């Protein structure tokens, strides 16, 4: 057994290592409902949601899935009650401070995407620190979408490209899908193979609008804080049964 195989020995036997997604994205929905069902305040759901995310990140490492992207806060989430928004901002900061050392040890490379300049200063500082301290790590690429909106991302890419055209650095004919993708926040990590959404909602909710064009979707009724390895295993089994054609015909020569 090679060192790499022994590292991946936890992979459930019914999963085909060759057919694992290379990039999984998650919409972590249902924290509030989970808390309500337990008779707890909504914020307790977010706290438990962090544990579920941490477990999933570790699972990606154990099973050899190279990239995980999580939707932590959307551009629309500012419309939540002020106390909840404040709690989330403080939670992100605290989690980053608490988990950074372990992420460094586990070789995770963390990046944040979204309109980060509008986040509280102290959170921006933790984000910068965590990105710079993990930027050379060769392990799991962990992307956290924070103050992220898919439409906003597309608009900022258009602006950046338009500016280059205005400056004469680009011709309109130079603009193609590959060039456009390079102007998205996710340029270095690519498109997800699999999108998982918890709590049964059948929506994309302004997440990775461009990047999800050909992703497989897995929607489960499970609320995010209850999303565990067994659930992830089910999602991967389901994914491995899919016939990914990317708009072509099966077995096309
Ligand atoms: C959606 O559930 C969840 C969120 C808006 C927050 C998700 C954030 C985390 C799990 C923390 C991640 C932390 C780091 C540092 C990456 P909801 O509140 O919309 O649930 P509901 O639909 O039941 O109300």
PDB file of C-alpha atoms and ligand atoms in Angstrom:
ATOM      1  CA  UNK A   1       0.000   0.000   0.000  1.00  0.00           C
ATOM      2  CA  UNK A   2       1.457   3.408  -0.948  1.00  0.00           C
ATOM      3  CA  UNK A   3       1.534   6.257   1.589  1.00  0.00           C
ATOM      4  CA  UNK A   4      -1.196   8.044  -0.350  1.00  0.00           C
ATOM      5  CA  UNK A   5      -3.447   4.952  -0.380  1.00  0.00           C
ATOM      6  CA  UNK A   6      -2.967   4.412   3.339  1.00  0.00           C
ATOM      7  CA  UNK A   7      -3.972   8.035   3.965  1.00  0.00           C
ATOM      8  CA  UNK A   8      -7.193   7.388   2.085  1.00  0.00           C
ATOM      9  CA  UNK A   9      -7.951   4.078   3.763  1.00  0.00           C
ATOM     10  CA  UNK A  10     -11.068   5.487   5.438  1.00  0.00           C
ATOM     11  CA  UNK A  11     -12.802   5.814   2.072  1.00  0.00           C
ATOM     12  CA  UNK A  12     -15.948   3.640   2.231  1.00  0.00           C
ATOM     13  CA  UNK A  13     -15.526   0.478   0.164  1.00  0.00           C
ATOM     14  CA  UNK A  14     -18.559   1.205  -2.036  1.00  0.00           C
ATOM     15  CA  UNK A  15     -17.060   4.460  -3.321  1.00  0.00           C
ATOM     16  CA  UNK A  16     -14.895   4.452  -6.436  1.00  0.00           C
ATOM     17  CA  UNK A  17     -11.809   6.544  -5.767  1.00  0.00           C
ATOM     18  CA  UNK A  18     -11.484   7.377  -9.471  1.00  0.00           C
ATOM     19  CA  UNK A  19     -15.013   8.782  -9.619  1.00  0.00           C
ATOM     20  CA  UNK A  20     -14.863  11.096  -6.609  1.00  0.00           C
ATOM     21  CA  UNK A  21     -15.699  14.746  -7.250  1.00  0.00           C
ATOM     22  CA  UNK A  22     -12.625  16.971  -7.296  1.00  0.00           C
ATOM     23  CA  UNK A  23     -14.525  19.953  -5.981  1.00  0.00           C
ATOM     24  CA  UNK A  24     -17.577  19.902  -3.714  1.00  0.00           C
ATOM     25  CA  UNK A  25     -19.629  23.021  -2.928  1.00  0.00           C
ATOM     26  CA  UNK A  26     -22.127  23.249  -0.055  1.00  0.00           C
ATOM     27  CA  UNK A  27     -25.074  25.491   0.738  1.00  0.00           C
ATOM     28  CA  UNK A  28     -25.287  25.010   4.500  1.00  0.00           C
ATOM     29  CA  UNK A  29     -28.986  25.590   5.036  1.00  0.00           C
ATOM     30  CA  UNK A  30     -31.219  24.836   8.021  1.00  0.00           C
ATOM     31  CA  UNK A  31     -29.209  26.066  11.012  1.00  0.00           C
ATOM     32  CA  UNK A  32     -32.095  28.194  12.278  1.00  0.00           C
ATOM     33  CA  UNK A  33     -34.663  25.400  11.887  1.00  0.00           C
ATOM     34  CA  UNK A  34     -32.333  22.928  13.595  1.00  0.00           C
ATOM     35  CA  UNK A  35     -32.035  25.264  16.602  1.00  0.00           C
ATOM     36  CA  UNK A  36     -35.785  25.865  16.717  1.00  0.00           C
ATOM     37  CA  UNK A  37     -36.473  22.129  16.745  1.00  0.00           C
ATOM     38  CA  UNK A  38     -34.170  21.774  19.753  1.00  0.00           C
ATOM     39  CA  UNK A  39     -35.841  24.736  21.490  1.00  0.00           C
ATOM     40  CA  UNK A  40     -32.617  26.766  21.192  1.00  0.00           C
ATOM     41  CA  UNK A  41     -31.930  30.280  19.848  1.00  0.00           C
ATOM     42  CA  UNK A  42     -31.049  30.425  16.113  1.00  0.00           C
ATOM     43  CA  UNK A  43     -27.431  31.292  16.839  1.00  0.00           C
ATOM     44  CA  UNK A  44     -26.910  27.873  18.432  1.00  0.00           C
ATOM     45  CA  UNK A  45     -27.699  26.381  15.036  1.00  0.00           C
ATOM     46  CA  UNK A  46     -24.884  28.408  13.467  1.00  0.00           C
ATOM     47  CA  UNK A  47     -22.528  27.244  16.198  1.00  0.00           C
ATOM     48  CA  UNK A  48     -23.375  23.615  15.498  1.00  0.00           C
ATOM     49  CA  UNK A  49     -23.091  24.402  11.795  1.00  0.00           C
ATOM     50  CA  UNK A  50     -19.428  25.235  12.275  1.00  0.00           C
ATOM     51  CA  UNK A  51     -18.846  21.757  13.758  1.00  0.00           C
ATOM     52  CA  UNK A  52     -20.556  20.146  10.759  1.00  0.00           C
ATOM     53  CA  UNK A  53     -18.386  22.165   8.364  1.00  0.00           C
ATOM     54  CA  UNK A  54     -15.231  21.233  10.231  1.00  0.00           C
ATOM     55  CA  UNK A  55     -16.153  17.537  10.037  1.00  0.00           C
ATOM     56  CA  UNK A  56     -16.829  17.832   6.313  1.00  0.00           C
ATOM     57  CA  UNK A  57     -13.473  19.518   5.703  1.00  0.00           C
ATOM     58  CA  UNK A  58     -11.712  16.716   7.589  1.00  0.00           C
ATOM     59  CA  UNK A  59     -13.699  14.137   5.626  1.00  0.00           C
ATOM     60  CA  UNK A  60     -12.622  15.705   2.308  1.00  0.00           C
ATOM     61  CA  UNK A  61      -9.027  15.357   3.468  1.00  0.00           C
ATOM     62  CA  UNK A  62      -9.508  11.738   4.615  1.00  0.00           C
ATOM     63  CA  UNK A  63     -11.268  10.653   1.447  1.00  0.00           C
ATOM     64  CA  UNK A  64      -9.030  12.512  -0.999  1.00  0.00           C
ATOM     65  CA  UNK A  65     -11.386  15.222  -2.245  1.00  0.00           C
ATOM     66  CA  UNK A  66      -9.115  18.150  -3.120  1.00  0.00           C
ATOM     67  CA  UNK A  67     -11.476  21.153  -2.916  1.00  0.00           C
ATOM     68  CA  UNK A  68     -14.407  22.242  -0.747  1.00  0.00           C
ATOM     69  CA  UNK A  69     -16.321  25.515  -1.114  1.00  0.00           C
ATOM     70  CA  UNK A  70     -18.852  26.611   1.532  1.00  0.00           C
ATOM     71  CA  UNK A  71     -21.455  29.389   1.360  1.00  0.00           C
ATOM     72  CA  UNK A  72     -21.109  31.071   4.762  1.00  0.00           C
ATOM     73  CA  UNK A  73     -22.776  34.461   4.217  1.00  0.00           C
ATOM     74  CA  UNK A  74     -24.561  35.858   1.185  1.00  0.00           C
ATOM     75  CA  UNK A  75     -24.883  39.488   0.101  1.00  0.00           C
ATOM     76  CA  UNK A  76     -28.581  39.088   0.998  1.00  0.00           C
ATOM     77  CA  UNK A  77     -27.880  37.838   4.556  1.00  0.00           C
ATOM     78  CA  UNK A  78     -27.300  41.455   5.742  1.00  0.00           C
ATOM     79  CA  UNK A  79     -31.104  41.659   5.801  1.00  0.00           C
ATOM     80  CA  UNK A  80     -31.268  39.314   8.838  1.00  0.00           C
ATOM     81  CA  UNK A  81     -31.828  40.711  12.344  1.00  0.00           C
ATOM     82  CA  UNK A  82     -28.839  42.805  13.434  1.00  0.00           C
ATOM     83  CA  UNK A  83     -28.036  40.540  16.409  1.00  0.00           C
ATOM     84  CA  UNK A  84     -27.810  37.499  14.116  1.00  0.00           C
ATOM     85  CA  UNK A  85     -25.559  39.299  11.616  1.00  0.00           C
ATOM     86  CA  UNK A  86     -23.313  40.503  14.460  1.00  0.00           C
ATOM     87  CA  UNK A  87     -23.214  37.010  15.907  1.00  0.00           C
ATOM     88  CA  UNK A  88     -22.198  35.502  12.568  1.00  0.00           C
ATOM     89  CA  UNK A  89     -19.422  38.063  11.979  1.00  0.00           C
ATOM     90  CA  UNK A  90     -18.032  37.427  15.460  1.00  0.00           C
ATOM     91  CA  UNK A  91     -18.389  33.670  14.976  1.00  0.00           C
ATOM     92  CA  UNK A  92     -16.406  33.715  11.706  1.00  0.00           C
ATOM     93  CA  UNK A  93     -13.651  35.694  13.382  1.00  0.00           C
ATOM     94  CA  UNK A  94     -13.532  33.475  16.470  1.00  0.00           C
ATOM     95  CA  UNK A  95     -13.554  30.269  14.439  1.00  0.00           C
ATOM     96  CA  UNK A  96     -10.719  31.517  12.248  1.00  0.00           C
ATOM     97  CA  UNK A  97      -8.632  32.478  15.246  1.00  0.00           C
ATOM     98  CA  UNK A  98      -9.355  29.158  16.974  1.00  0.00           C
ATOM     99  CA  UNK A  99      -8.904  26.838  13.974  1.00  0.00           C
ATOM    100  CA  UNK A 100      -6.029  28.437  12.078  1.00  0.00           C
ATOM    101  CA  UNK A 101      -3.274  26.456  13.776  1.00  0.00           C
ATOM    102  CA  UNK A 102      -5.037  23.150  13.072  1.00  0.00           C
ATOM    103  CA  UNK A 103      -5.672  24.144   9.451  1.00  0.00           C
ATOM    104  CA  UNK A 104      -1.969  24.913   9.049  1.00  0.00           C
ATOM    105  CA  UNK A 105      -1.062  21.525  10.562  1.00  0.00           C
ATOM    106  CA  UNK A 106      -3.545  19.748   8.306  1.00  0.00           C
ATOM    107  CA  UNK A 107      -2.151  21.521   5.236  1.00  0.00           C
ATOM    108  CA  UNK A 108      -5.488  23.179   4.398  1.00  0.00           C
ATOM    109  CA  UNK A 109      -5.239  26.155   2.052  1.00  0.00           C
ATOM    110  CA  UNK A 110      -8.041  28.550   2.969  1.00  0.00           C
ATOM    111  CA  UNK A 111      -9.320  31.371   0.796  1.00  0.00           C
ATOM    112  CA  UNK A 112     -12.266  33.713   1.246  1.00  0.00           C
ATOM    113  CA  UNK A 113     -14.272  34.940  -1.711  1.00  0.00           C
ATOM    114  CA  UNK A 114     -16.856  37.700  -1.912  1.00  0.00           C
ATOM    115  CA  UNK A 115     -16.996  41.416  -1.292  1.00  0.00           C
ATOM    116  CA  UNK A 116     -14.608  41.171   1.649  1.00  0.00           C
ATOM    117  CA  UNK A 117     -13.960  44.926   1.900  1.00  0.00           C
ATOM    118  CA  UNK A 118     -17.442  45.428   3.401  1.00  0.00           C
ATOM    119  CA  UNK A 119     -16.806  43.037   6.319  1.00  0.00           C
ATOM    120  CA  UNK A 120     -15.836  44.300   9.800  1.00  0.00           C
ATOM    121  CA  UNK A 121     -12.164  45.376   9.926  1.00  0.00           C
ATOM    122  CA  UNK A 122     -11.202  42.862  12.595  1.00  0.00           C
ATOM    123  CA  UNK A 123     -12.699  40.019  10.537  1.00  0.00           C
ATOM    124  CA  UNK A 124     -10.874  41.247   7.426  1.00  0.00           C
ATOM    125  CA  UNK A 125      -7.619  41.111   9.391  1.00  0.00           C
ATOM    126  CA  UNK A 126      -8.251  37.465  10.464  1.00  0.00           C
ATOM    127  CA  UNK A 127      -9.184  36.566   6.896  1.00  0.00           C
ATOM    128  CA  UNK A 128      -5.965  38.069   5.539  1.00  0.00           C
ATOM    129  CA  UNK A 129      -3.914  36.319   8.209  1.00  0.00           C
ATOM    130  CA  UNK A 130      -5.507  32.928   7.578  1.00  0.00           C
ATOM    131  CA  UNK A 131      -5.112  33.241   3.799  1.00  0.00           C
ATOM    132  CA  UNK A 132      -1.505  34.346   3.992  1.00  0.00           C
ATOM    133  CA  UNK A 133      -0.485  31.705   6.565  1.00  0.00           C
ATOM    134  CA  UNK A 134      -1.993  28.854   4.528  1.00  0.00           C
ATOM    135  CA  UNK A 135      -1.345  30.046   0.977  1.00  0.00           C
ATOM    136  CA  UNK A 136       1.476  27.572   0.302  1.00  0.00           C
ATOM    137  CA  UNK A 137      -0.269  24.585   1.893  1.00  0.00           C
ATOM    138  CA  UNK A 138      -0.587  21.670  -0.523  1.00  0.00           C
ATOM    139  CA  UNK A 139      -3.692  20.089   1.092  1.00  0.00           C
ATOM    140  CA  UNK A 140      -7.444  20.670   0.741  1.00  0.00           C
ATOM    141  CA  UNK A 141      -8.431  23.909  -1.004  1.00  0.00           C
ATOM    142  CA  UNK A 142     -11.055  25.319   1.332  1.00  0.00           C
ATOM    143  CA  UNK A 143     -12.961  28.304  -0.068  1.00  0.00           C
ATOM    144  CA  UNK A 144     -15.378  30.238   2.123  1.00  0.00           C
ATOM    145  CA  UNK A 145     -17.885  32.469   0.341  1.00  0.00           C
ATOM    146  CA  UNK A 146     -18.521  35.397   2.697  1.00  0.00           C
ATOM    147  CA  UNK A 147     -20.533  38.452   1.710  1.00  0.00           C
ATOM    148  CA  UNK A 148     -20.749  36.605  -1.565  1.00  0.00           C
ATOM    149  CA  UNK A 149     -23.338  36.982  -4.324  1.00  0.00           C
ATOM    150  CA  UNK A 150     -23.108  35.266  -7.698  1.00  0.00           C
ATOM    151  CA  UNK A 151     -24.596  38.236  -9.554  1.00  0.00           C
ATOM    152  CA  UNK A 152     -22.272  40.665  -7.779  1.00  0.00           C
ATOM    153  CA  UNK A 153     -19.311  38.446  -8.718  1.00  0.00           C
ATOM    154  CA  UNK A 154     -20.340  38.476 -12.388  1.00  0.00           C
ATOM    155  CA  UNK A 155     -20.817  42.260 -12.356  1.00  0.00           C
ATOM    156  CA  UNK A 156     -17.359  42.828 -10.821  1.00  0.00           C
ATOM    157  CA  UNK A 157     -15.816  40.525 -13.469  1.00  0.00           C
ATOM    158  CA  UNK A 158     -17.586  42.522 -16.231  1.00  0.00           C
ATOM    159  CA  UNK A 159     -16.289  45.785 -14.777  1.00  0.00           C
ATOM    160  CA  UNK A 160     -12.709  44.495 -14.596  1.00  0.00           C
ATOM    161  CA  UNK A 161     -12.859  43.273 -18.196  1.00  0.00           C
ATOM    162  CA  UNK A 162     -14.543  46.483 -19.440  1.00  0.00           C
ATOM    163  CA  UNK A 163     -11.768  48.513 -17.823  1.00  0.00           C
ATOM    164  CA  UNK A 164      -9.136  46.517 -19.694  1.00  0.00           C
ATOM    165  CA  UNK A 165     -11.012  47.057 -22.955  1.00  0.00           C
ATOM    166  CA  UNK A 166     -11.236  50.791 -22.218  1.00  0.00           C
ATOM    167  CA  UNK A 167      -7.494  50.901 -21.566  1.00  0.00           C
ATOM    168  CA  UNK A 168      -6.847  49.132 -24.881  1.00  0.00           C
ATOM    169  CA  UNK A 169      -5.389  46.057 -23.136  1.00  0.00           C
ATOM    170  CA  UNK A 170      -8.119  43.780 -24.518  1.00  0.00           C
ATOM    171  CA  UNK A 171     -10.294  43.663 -27.632  1.00  0.00           C
ATOM    172  CA  UNK A 172     -13.981  42.684 -27.285  1.00  0.00           C
ATOM    173  CA  UNK A 173     -13.203  39.613 -29.417  1.00  0.00           C
ATOM    174  CA  UNK A 174     -10.662  38.448 -26.819  1.00  0.00           C
ATOM    175  CA  UNK A 175     -13.481  37.895 -24.316  1.00  0.00           C
ATOM    176  CA  UNK A 176     -14.410  34.240 -24.130  1.00  0.00           C
ATOM    177  CA  UNK A 177     -15.529  31.836 -21.396  1.00  0.00           C
ATOM    178  CA  UNK A 178     -11.985  31.034 -20.299  1.00  0.00           C
ATOM    179  CA  UNK A 179     -11.063  34.721 -19.964  1.00  0.00           C
ATOM    180  CA  UNK A 180     -14.288  35.448 -18.098  1.00  0.00           C
ATOM    181  CA  UNK A 181     -13.683  32.561 -15.667  1.00  0.00           C
ATOM    182  CA  UNK A 182     -10.256  33.986 -14.891  1.00  0.00           C
ATOM    183  CA  UNK A 183     -11.940  37.156 -13.601  1.00  0.00           C
ATOM    184  CA  UNK A 184     -14.150  35.300 -11.134  1.00  0.00           C
ATOM    185  CA  UNK A 185     -13.194  34.897  -7.465  1.00  0.00           C
ATOM    186  CA  UNK A 186     -12.889  31.158  -8.008  1.00  0.00           C
ATOM    187  CA  UNK A 187     -10.382  31.411 -10.882  1.00  0.00           C
ATOM    188  CA  UNK A 188      -7.784  29.297  -9.106  1.00  0.00           C
ATOM    189  CA  UNK A 189     -10.080  26.554  -7.853  1.00  0.00           C
ATOM    190  CA  UNK A 190     -12.359  25.919 -10.839  1.00  0.00           C
ATOM    191  CA  UNK A 191     -15.962  24.776 -11.047  1.00  0.00           C
ATOM    192  CA  UNK A 192     -17.596  22.407  -8.510  1.00  0.00           C
ATOM    193  CA  UNK A 193     -18.425  18.876  -9.679  1.00  0.00           C
ATOM    194  CA  UNK A 194     -21.026  18.470  -6.966  1.00  0.00           C
ATOM    195  CA  UNK A 195     -23.281  20.974  -5.174  1.00  0.00           C
ATOM    196  CA  UNK A 196     -24.875  19.817  -1.928  1.00  0.00           C
ATOM    197  CA  UNK A 197     -27.746  21.756  -0.402  1.00  0.00           C
ATOM    198  CA  UNK A 198     -29.223  20.812   2.946  1.00  0.00           C
ATOM    199  CA  UNK A 199     -32.717  21.366   4.385  1.00  0.00           C
ATOM    200  CA  UNK A 200     -34.575  20.412   1.212  1.00  0.00           C
ATOM    201  CA  UNK A 201     -34.766  23.816  -0.497  1.00  0.00           C
ATOM    202  CA  UNK A 202     -34.576  23.569  -4.304  1.00  0.00           C
ATOM    203  CA  UNK A 203     -32.721  26.823  -4.957  1.00  0.00           C
ATOM    204  CA  UNK A 204     -29.234  28.048  -5.872  1.00  0.00           C
ATOM    205  CA  UNK A 205     -29.732  31.264  -3.845  1.00  0.00           C
ATOM    206  CA  UNK A 206     -27.252  33.370  -5.850  1.00  0.00           C
ATOM    207  CA  UNK A 207     -24.369  30.945  -5.200  1.00  0.00           C
ATOM    208  CA  UNK A 208     -21.685  30.381  -7.881  1.00  0.00           C
ATOM    209  CA  UNK A 209     -24.102  31.171 -10.724  1.00  0.00           C
ATOM    210  CA  UNK A 210     -21.494  30.822 -13.461  1.00  0.00           C
ATOM    211  CA  UNK A 211     -19.504  27.989 -11.900  1.00  0.00           C
ATOM    212  CA  UNK A 212     -22.479  25.646 -11.282  1.00  0.00           C
ATOM    213  CA  UNK A 213     -23.400  25.423 -14.986  1.00  0.00           C
ATOM    214  CA  UNK A 214     -22.617  21.680 -15.172  1.00  0.00           C
ATOM    215  CA  UNK A 215     -22.381  20.700 -11.507  1.00  0.00           C
ATOM    216  CA  UNK A 216     -24.408  17.770 -10.239  1.00  0.00           C
ATOM    217  CA  UNK A 217     -26.850  18.742  -7.500  1.00  0.00           C
ATOM    218  CA  UNK A 218     -27.641  16.763  -4.381  1.00  0.00           C
ATOM    219  CA  UNK A 219     -30.410  18.066  -2.169  1.00  0.00           C
ATOM    220  CA  UNK A 220     -31.134  16.470   1.186  1.00  0.00           C
ATOM    221  CA  UNK A 221     -33.845  17.146   3.765  1.00  0.00           C
ATOM    222  CA  UNK A 222     -31.209  16.897   6.511  1.00  0.00           C
ATOM    223  CA  UNK A 223     -30.585  20.198   8.276  1.00  0.00           C
ATOM    224  CA  UNK A 224     -27.002  21.457   8.061  1.00  0.00           C
ATOM    225  CA  UNK A 225     -25.962  20.828  11.711  1.00  0.00           C
ATOM    226  CA  UNK A 226     -26.951  17.141  11.220  1.00  0.00           C
ATOM    227  CA  UNK A 227     -25.004  16.750   7.967  1.00  0.00           C
ATOM    228  CA  UNK A 228     -22.356  14.179   8.883  1.00  0.00           C
ATOM    229  CA  UNK A 229     -20.023  11.643   7.230  1.00  0.00           C
ATOM    230  CA  UNK A 230     -22.861   9.175   6.674  1.00  0.00           C
ATOM    231  CA  UNK A 231     -24.822  11.890   4.826  1.00  0.00           C
ATOM    232  CA  UNK A 232     -21.770  12.889   2.791  1.00  0.00           C
ATOM    233  CA  UNK A 233     -21.232   9.233   1.943  1.00  0.00           C
ATOM    234  CA  UNK A 234     -24.837   9.040   0.661  1.00  0.00           C
ATOM    235  CA  UNK A 235     -24.317  12.180  -1.426  1.00  0.00           C
ATOM    236  CA  UNK A 236     -21.143  10.731  -2.973  1.00  0.00           C
ATOM    237  CA  UNK A 237     -22.826   7.375  -3.733  1.00  0.00           C
ATOM    238  CA  UNK A 238     -25.603   9.272  -5.478  1.00  0.00           C
ATOM    239  CA  UNK A 239     -23.069  11.399  -7.385  1.00  0.00           C
ATOM    240  CA  UNK A 240     -21.195   8.319  -8.560  1.00  0.00           C
ATOM    241  CA  UNK A 241     -24.376   6.989 -10.180  1.00  0.00           C
ATOM    242  CA  UNK A 242     -24.841  10.135 -12.254  1.00  0.00           C
ATOM    243  CA  UNK A 243     -24.119  10.146 -15.959  1.00  0.00           C
ATOM    244  CA  UNK A 244     -22.273  13.422 -16.544  1.00  0.00           C
ATOM    245  CA  UNK A 245     -22.691  14.323 -20.187  1.00  0.00           C
ATOM    246  CA  UNK A 246     -21.955  18.077 -20.155  1.00  0.00           C
ATOM    247  CA  UNK A 247     -24.646  18.583 -22.782  1.00  0.00           C
ATOM    248  CA  UNK A 248     -23.284  15.865 -25.075  1.00  0.00           C
ATOM    249  CA  UNK A 249     -24.640  12.425 -25.973  1.00  0.00           C
ATOM    250  CA  UNK A 250     -23.568   9.395 -23.916  1.00  0.00           C
ATOM    251  CA  UNK A 251     -20.493   7.524 -25.279  1.00  0.00           C
ATOM    252  CA  UNK A 252     -20.089  10.122 -28.022  1.00  0.00           C
ATOM    253  CA  UNK A 253     -16.943   9.455 -30.043  1.00  0.00           C
TER     254      UNK A 253
HETATM  255  C1  LIG B   1     -28.053  29.086   6.774  1.00  0.00           C
HETATM  256  O1  LIG B   1     -28.963  28.558   7.731  1.00  0.00           O
HETATM  257  C2  LIG B   1     -26.725  29.278   7.386  1.00  0.00           C
HETATM  258  C3  LIG B   1     -26.023  30.458   7.434  1.00  0.00           C
HETATM  259  C4  LIG B   1     -26.517  31.721   6.859  1.00  0.00           C
HETATM  260  C5  LIG B   1     -24.714  30.555   8.117  1.00  0.00           C
HETATM  261  C6  LIG B   1     -23.767  29.435   7.802  1.00  0.00           C
HETATM  262  C7  LIG B   1     -22.498  29.683   8.501  1.00  0.00           C
HETATM  263  C8  LIG B   1     -21.811  28.737   9.204  1.00  0.00           C
HETATM  264  C9  LIG B   1     -22.239  27.321   9.333  1.00  0.00           C
HETATM  265  C10 LIG B   1     -20.529  29.138   9.858  1.00  0.00           C
HETATM  266  C11 LIG B   1     -19.329  28.898   8.957  1.00  0.00           C
HETATM  267  C12 LIG B   1     -18.105  29.424   9.618  1.00  0.00           C
HETATM  268  C13 LIG B   1     -16.896  29.637   9.018  1.00  0.00           C
HETATM  269  C14 LIG B   1     -15.802  30.299   9.747  1.00  0.00           C
HETATM  270  C15 LIG B   1     -16.633  29.286   7.650  1.00  0.00           C
HETATM  271  P1  LIG B   1     -30.261  29.411   8.069  1.00  0.00           P
HETATM  272  O2  LIG B   1     -29.960  30.283   9.234  1.00  0.00           O
HETATM  273  O3  LIG B   1     -30.724  30.120   6.851  1.00  0.00           O
HETATM  274  O4  LIG B   1     -31.277  28.288   8.481  1.00  0.00           O
HETATM  275  P2  LIG B   1     -32.869  28.392   8.369  1.00  0.00           P
HETATM  276  O5  LIG B   1     -33.183  28.409   6.895  1.00  0.00           O
HETATM  277  O6  LIG B   1     -33.311  27.148   9.054  1.00  0.00           O
HETATM  278  O7  LIG B   1     -33.292  29.639   9.063  1.00  0.00           O
END
